[in-house]
Structures are given as structure tokens and as C-alpha cells.
């Protein structure tokens, strides 16, 4: 099964009939998400398949992330499980750039977006490798390794560092939040 892609305008026009699944980390989700979006981080997608199958039987699914890369991956995995879903072209970045509404939890201090966390981690490692290299020349390999990882990340459109950072406590969903989301998708009360 192939997935389809919706532009921000198409998704906005159909938002009332779509079940929106945001596959970003909880921290990214808290920075602003499409109205009524359910947060299921990409690394929890397999556990959510039964609930997503039920939700897809009730109506069309729209999968979103920051840029569209993770949502394409999620749609591919959903298709392998027999679940049809569309992805949002350009992700929430394009959605907000075009002036569409986003919801933010009130009173919640959101962690930095994942892309900013990656820049901080990569830059810190490169700088540390260069500074340590003044005392121990072999430490410069840290900087070279990070540079190689960044090139590989760009070529493959994947990011190992983001996957590692997503495992940090502030980027992970609380079990109760994920359980509530899965219950809502399975036909229980809505969660937002």
C-alpha cells in the first residue's frame, strides 16, 4: 500500500474529518501541534498499531512531523501493517509558515525542538573534540566522527543523533499520556 501526501491547504480544508497523528517527540509536540492531533512518537508506533487500525476504520489518518521525513517513514510502516494514511507535505514547519493554527499546551515549558537539540549536541561534540585535540591530538577524531555522521545524516535523510536524543526523559511520553492517546484512538474519550 502506498501513502498519499496532502499539502497544508488540503489538510486544513479536511482537518475536521481527519484523525491527525503527530509522530514527533513529546517535547516537539508541546512546542505546537495541529489542532486535535494525537501524539504517538515514531519509536512508539508499533505499540500503537492496533489503536491506529481502529482509528483508520473510522476515517482517514493524517501523519505529521516537523518536516515530513518521519511522517513518510511512519506511513510506510503503517502501510506494511495494512493501514492507509496520508502524510503532511512539509510537516508542521510548512503548516505554521503558511499561518495555519497550532495548539500549545498552556503552562507547559516545552523542550527545544529536536533539530535544535541535534545542533547543540553536534556543535558541542565538535567543539569539545577540537579543544581536547590541543592537548591530545587523537581527540580530534571526535570532531571528525561527528562531521562524518552529519554528512551521512544528510545523504540518507536519517539522524542517529536525533534517535538517541529522543530517548532522553524530557523527549519521551509519559506512559499515562500514551495510554490516554491509544484509548482515544481506539474509540474511548478524545485526548488532546
mmCIF file of C-alpha atoms in Angstrom:
data_model
loop_
_atom_site.group_PDB
_atom_site.id
_atom_site.type_symbol
_atom_site.label_atom_id
_atom_site.label_comp_id
_atom_site.label_asym_id
_atom_site.label_seq_id
_atom_site.Cartn_x
_atom_site.Cartn_y
_atom_site.Cartn_z
ATOM 1 C CA UNK A 1 0.000 0.000 0.000
ATOM 2 C CA UNK A 2 1.259 3.445 -0.849
ATOM 3 C CA UNK A 3 0.627 6.546 1.177
ATOM 4 C CA UNK A 4 -0.613 9.829 -0.150
ATOM 5 C CA UNK A 5 0.582 13.305 0.671
ATOM 6 C CA UNK A 6 -1.602 16.290 1.498
ATOM 7 C CA UNK A 7 -0.465 19.889 1.260
ATOM 8 C CA UNK A 8 -1.109 22.171 4.216
ATOM 9 C CA UNK A 9 -4.028 23.733 2.340
ATOM 10 C CA UNK A 10 -5.604 20.356 1.537
ATOM 11 C CA UNK A 11 -5.129 19.161 5.118
ATOM 12 C CA UNK A 12 -6.568 22.373 6.544
ATOM 13 C CA UNK A 13 -9.695 22.033 4.411
ATOM 14 C CA UNK A 14 -10.192 18.428 5.583
ATOM 15 C CA UNK A 15 -8.940 18.766 9.159
ATOM 16 C CA UNK A 16 -12.421 18.235 10.635
ATOM 17 C CA UNK A 17 -12.629 14.774 9.032
ATOM 18 C CA UNK A 18 -9.048 13.605 9.622
ATOM 19 C CA UNK A 19 -7.509 11.876 12.617
ATOM 20 C CA UNK A 20 -4.148 13.594 12.990
ATOM 21 C CA UNK A 21 -1.213 11.583 14.347
ATOM 22 C CA UNK A 22 1.884 13.593 15.291
ATOM 23 C CA UNK A 23 4.956 11.318 15.335
ATOM 24 C CA UNK A 24 7.356 13.882 16.828
ATOM 25 C CA UNK A 25 8.726 13.592 20.344
ATOM 26 C CA UNK A 26 6.518 14.865 23.190
ATOM 27 C CA UNK A 27 8.838 17.860 23.560
ATOM 28 C CA UNK A 28 8.436 18.795 19.908
ATOM 29 C CA UNK A 29 4.684 18.187 20.127
ATOM 30 C CA UNK A 30 4.457 20.576 23.093
ATOM 31 C CA UNK A 31 6.038 23.382 21.040
ATOM 32 C CA UNK A 32 2.896 23.437 18.880
ATOM 33 C CA UNK A 33 0.832 20.873 17.024
ATOM 34 C CA UNK A 34 -2.079 20.700 14.613
ATOM 35 C CA UNK A 35 -5.458 21.087 16.315
ATOM 36 C CA UNK A 36 -6.692 17.837 17.911
ATOM 37 C CA UNK A 37 -3.507 15.971 16.950
ATOM 38 C CA UNK A 38 -2.654 12.817 18.878
ATOM 39 C CA UNK A 39 0.995 12.408 19.857
ATOM 40 C CA UNK A 40 2.479 8.988 19.110
ATOM 41 C CA UNK A 41 6.262 9.315 18.798
ATOM 42 C CA UNK A 42 7.698 7.352 15.887
ATOM 43 C CA UNK A 43 9.529 4.954 18.196
ATOM 44 C CA UNK A 44 6.179 4.005 19.806
ATOM 45 C CA UNK A 45 4.357 3.445 16.519
ATOM 46 C CA UNK A 46 4.469 -0.365 16.637
ATOM 47 C CA UNK A 47 2.745 -0.429 20.039
ATOM 48 C CA UNK A 48 0.062 1.886 18.667
ATOM 49 C CA UNK A 49 -0.775 -0.186 15.555
ATOM 50 C CA UNK A 50 -3.952 -1.799 16.981
ATOM 51 C CA UNK A 51 -5.363 1.593 18.043
ATOM 52 C CA UNK A 52 -4.358 3.176 14.732
ATOM 53 C CA UNK A 53 -6.072 0.365 12.814
ATOM 54 C CA UNK A 54 -9.303 1.081 14.710
ATOM 55 C CA UNK A 55 -8.962 4.821 14.093
ATOM 56 C CA UNK A 56 -8.305 4.236 10.368
ATOM 57 C CA UNK A 57 -11.511 2.182 10.114
ATOM 58 C CA UNK A 58 -13.460 5.231 11.356
ATOM 59 C CA UNK A 59 -11.833 7.729 8.986
ATOM 60 C CA UNK A 60 -8.700 8.919 7.228
ATOM 61 C CA UNK A 61 -5.413 9.293 9.097
ATOM 62 C CA UNK A 62 -3.021 12.192 8.581
ATOM 63 C CA UNK A 63 0.506 11.641 9.910
ATOM 64 C CA UNK A 64 2.636 14.710 10.659
ATOM 65 C CA UNK A 65 6.121 15.528 11.921
ATOM 66 C CA UNK A 66 8.358 18.588 11.749
ATOM 67 C CA UNK A 67 9.453 18.353 8.098
ATOM 68 C CA UNK A 68 7.699 15.338 6.618
ATOM 69 C CA UNK A 69 10.572 12.831 6.798
ATOM 70 C CA UNK A 70 9.419 10.955 9.923
ATOM 71 C CA UNK A 71 5.793 11.015 8.790
ATOM 72 C CA UNK A 72 6.771 9.374 5.478
ATOM 73 C CA UNK A 73 8.574 6.668 7.469
ATOM 74 C CA UNK A 74 5.512 6.267 9.719
ATOM 75 C CA UNK A 75 3.194 5.988 6.698
ATOM 76 C CA UNK A 76 5.463 3.315 5.207
ATOM 77 C CA UNK A 77 5.340 1.323 8.446
ATOM 78 C CA UNK A 78 1.578 1.773 8.704
ATOM 79 C CA UNK A 79 1.165 0.564 5.112
ATOM 80 C CA UNK A 80 3.165 -2.570 5.966
ATOM 81 C CA UNK A 81 0.598 -3.190 8.715
ATOM 82 C CA UNK A 82 -2.285 -2.690 6.272
ATOM 83 C CA UNK A 83 -3.196 0.802 7.493
ATOM 84 C CA UNK A 84 -3.665 3.576 4.953
ATOM 85 C CA UNK A 85 -2.504 7.052 5.967
ATOM 86 C CA UNK A 86 -1.516 10.341 4.354
ATOM 87 C CA UNK A 87 1.463 12.488 5.249
ATOM 88 C CA UNK A 88 1.538 16.273 5.571
ATOM 89 C CA UNK A 89 3.884 17.701 2.945
ATOM 90 C CA UNK A 90 6.484 19.891 4.660
ATOM 91 C CA UNK A 91 5.246 18.911 8.119
ATOM 92 C CA UNK A 92 4.374 21.299 10.906
ATOM 93 C CA UNK A 93 7.128 23.660 9.725
ATOM 94 C CA UNK A 94 5.274 24.387 6.490
ATOM 95 C CA UNK A 95 1.927 24.316 8.303
ATOM 96 C CA UNK A 96 2.973 27.134 10.651
ATOM 97 C CA UNK A 97 4.853 29.096 7.936
ATOM 98 C CA UNK A 98 1.591 29.261 5.983
ATOM 99 C CA UNK A 99 -0.197 30.684 9.028
ATOM 100 C CA UNK A 100 -2.343 27.678 9.958
ATOM 101 C CA UNK A 101 -3.445 27.301 13.567
ATOM 102 C CA UNK A 102 -1.336 25.343 16.055
ATOM 103 C CA UNK A 103 -2.213 24.380 19.598
ATOM 104 C CA UNK A 104 0.201 24.653 22.502
ATOM 105 C CA UNK A 105 -0.438 23.299 25.979
ATOM 106 C CA UNK A 106 -0.973 26.140 28.452
ATOM 107 C CA UNK A 107 1.620 26.408 31.197
ATOM 108 C CA UNK A 108 3.891 23.718 29.763
ATOM 109 C CA UNK A 109 7.534 24.582 29.204
ATOM 110 C CA UNK A 110 8.444 22.688 26.079
ATOM 111 C CA UNK A 111 11.929 21.369 25.433
ATOM 112 C CA UNK A 112 13.756 22.613 22.387
ATOM 113 C CA UNK A 113 12.709 21.191 19.029
ATOM 114 C CA UNK A 114 14.702 18.073 18.099
ATOM 115 C CA UNK A 115 16.568 19.798 15.281
ATOM 116 C CA UNK A 116 17.836 22.423 17.733
ATOM 117 C CA UNK A 117 18.849 19.734 20.226
ATOM 118 C CA UNK A 118 20.831 17.973 17.470
ATOM 119 C CA UNK A 119 22.614 21.211 16.528
ATOM 120 C CA UNK A 120 23.568 21.806 20.175
ATOM 121 C CA UNK A 121 24.814 18.240 20.702
ATOM 122 C CA UNK A 122 26.725 18.092 17.409
ATOM 123 C CA UNK A 123 28.268 21.536 17.888
ATOM 124 C CA UNK A 124 29.260 20.736 21.478
ATOM 125 C CA UNK A 125 30.916 17.482 20.438
ATOM 126 C CA UNK A 126 32.817 19.131 17.580
ATOM 127 C CA UNK A 127 33.984 21.986 19.816
ATOM 128 C CA UNK A 128 34.963 19.568 22.604
ATOM 129 C CA UNK A 129 36.923 17.424 20.152
ATOM 130 C CA UNK A 130 38.792 20.438 18.804
ATOM 131 C CA UNK A 131 39.589 21.854 22.258
ATOM 132 C CA UNK A 132 40.650 18.478 23.649
ATOM 133 C CA UNK A 133 42.701 17.986 20.480
ATOM 134 C CA UNK A 134 45.008 20.787 21.600
ATOM 135 C CA UNK A 135 46.134 18.570 24.492
ATOM 136 C CA UNK A 136 45.653 15.177 22.876
ATOM 137 C CA UNK A 137 45.682 15.250 19.060
ATOM 138 C CA UNK A 138 43.721 11.988 18.871
ATOM 139 C CA UNK A 139 40.693 13.732 20.380
ATOM 140 C CA UNK A 140 40.174 15.493 17.053
ATOM 141 C CA UNK A 141 38.695 12.219 15.804
ATOM 142 C CA UNK A 142 35.607 13.094 17.863
ATOM 143 C CA UNK A 143 35.059 16.117 15.623
ATOM 144 C CA UNK A 144 35.765 14.058 12.506
ATOM 145 C CA UNK A 145 33.297 11.396 13.635
ATOM 146 C CA UNK A 146 30.546 13.953 14.222
ATOM 147 C CA UNK A 147 31.244 15.561 10.835
ATOM 148 C CA UNK A 148 31.026 12.164 9.146
ATOM 149 C CA UNK A 149 27.780 11.445 10.983
ATOM 150 C CA UNK A 150 26.296 14.747 9.819
ATOM 151 C CA UNK A 151 27.242 14.021 6.197
ATOM 152 C CA UNK A 152 25.752 10.516 6.466
ATOM 153 C CA UNK A 153 22.626 12.011 8.041
ATOM 154 C CA UNK A 154 22.192 14.459 5.170
ATOM 155 C CA UNK A 155 22.770 11.837 2.463
ATOM 156 C CA UNK A 156 20.413 9.244 3.978
ATOM 157 C CA UNK A 157 17.863 11.713 5.430
ATOM 158 C CA UNK A 158 18.130 9.917 8.777
ATOM 159 C CA UNK A 159 19.569 11.120 12.046
ATOM 160 C CA UNK A 160 21.089 8.746 14.563
ATOM 161 C CA UNK A 161 21.769 11.584 16.974
ATOM 162 C CA UNK A 162 18.092 12.572 16.950
ATOM 163 C CA UNK A 163 17.160 8.967 17.684
ATOM 164 C CA UNK A 164 19.497 8.972 20.672
ATOM 165 C CA UNK A 165 18.270 12.354 21.920
ATOM 166 C CA UNK A 166 14.655 11.178 21.568
ATOM 167 C CA UNK A 167 15.380 8.626 24.289
ATOM 168 C CA UNK A 168 16.136 11.327 26.875
ATOM 169 C CA UNK A 169 13.444 11.604 29.578
ATOM 170 C CA UNK A 170 12.123 15.020 28.527
ATOM 171 C CA UNK A 171 11.634 13.792 24.949
ATOM 172 C CA UNK A 172 9.688 10.662 25.923
ATOM 173 C CA UNK A 173 5.951 10.417 26.501
ATOM 174 C CA UNK A 174 4.687 9.631 29.954
ATOM 175 C CA UNK A 175 3.091 6.183 29.915
ATOM 176 C CA UNK A 176 -0.219 7.696 31.044
ATOM 177 C CA UNK A 177 -0.179 10.181 28.134
ATOM 178 C CA UNK A 178 0.452 7.457 25.566
ATOM 179 C CA UNK A 179 -2.155 5.172 27.151
ATOM 180 C CA UNK A 180 -4.701 8.002 27.038
ATOM 181 C CA UNK A 181 -3.923 8.657 23.370
ATOM 182 C CA UNK A 182 -4.257 4.977 22.441
ATOM 183 C CA UNK A 183 -7.551 4.745 24.341
ATOM 184 C CA UNK A 184 -8.891 7.781 22.470
ATOM 185 C CA UNK A 185 -7.854 6.338 19.102
ATOM 186 C CA UNK A 186 -9.467 3.006 19.954
ATOM 187 C CA UNK A 187 -12.815 4.686 20.484
ATOM 188 C CA UNK A 188 -12.559 5.914 24.047
ATOM 189 C CA UNK A 189 -12.635 9.554 25.078
ATOM 190 C CA UNK A 190 -10.722 12.024 22.943
ATOM 191 C CA UNK A 191 -7.317 13.167 24.164
ATOM 192 C CA UNK A 192 -5.600 16.387 23.146
#
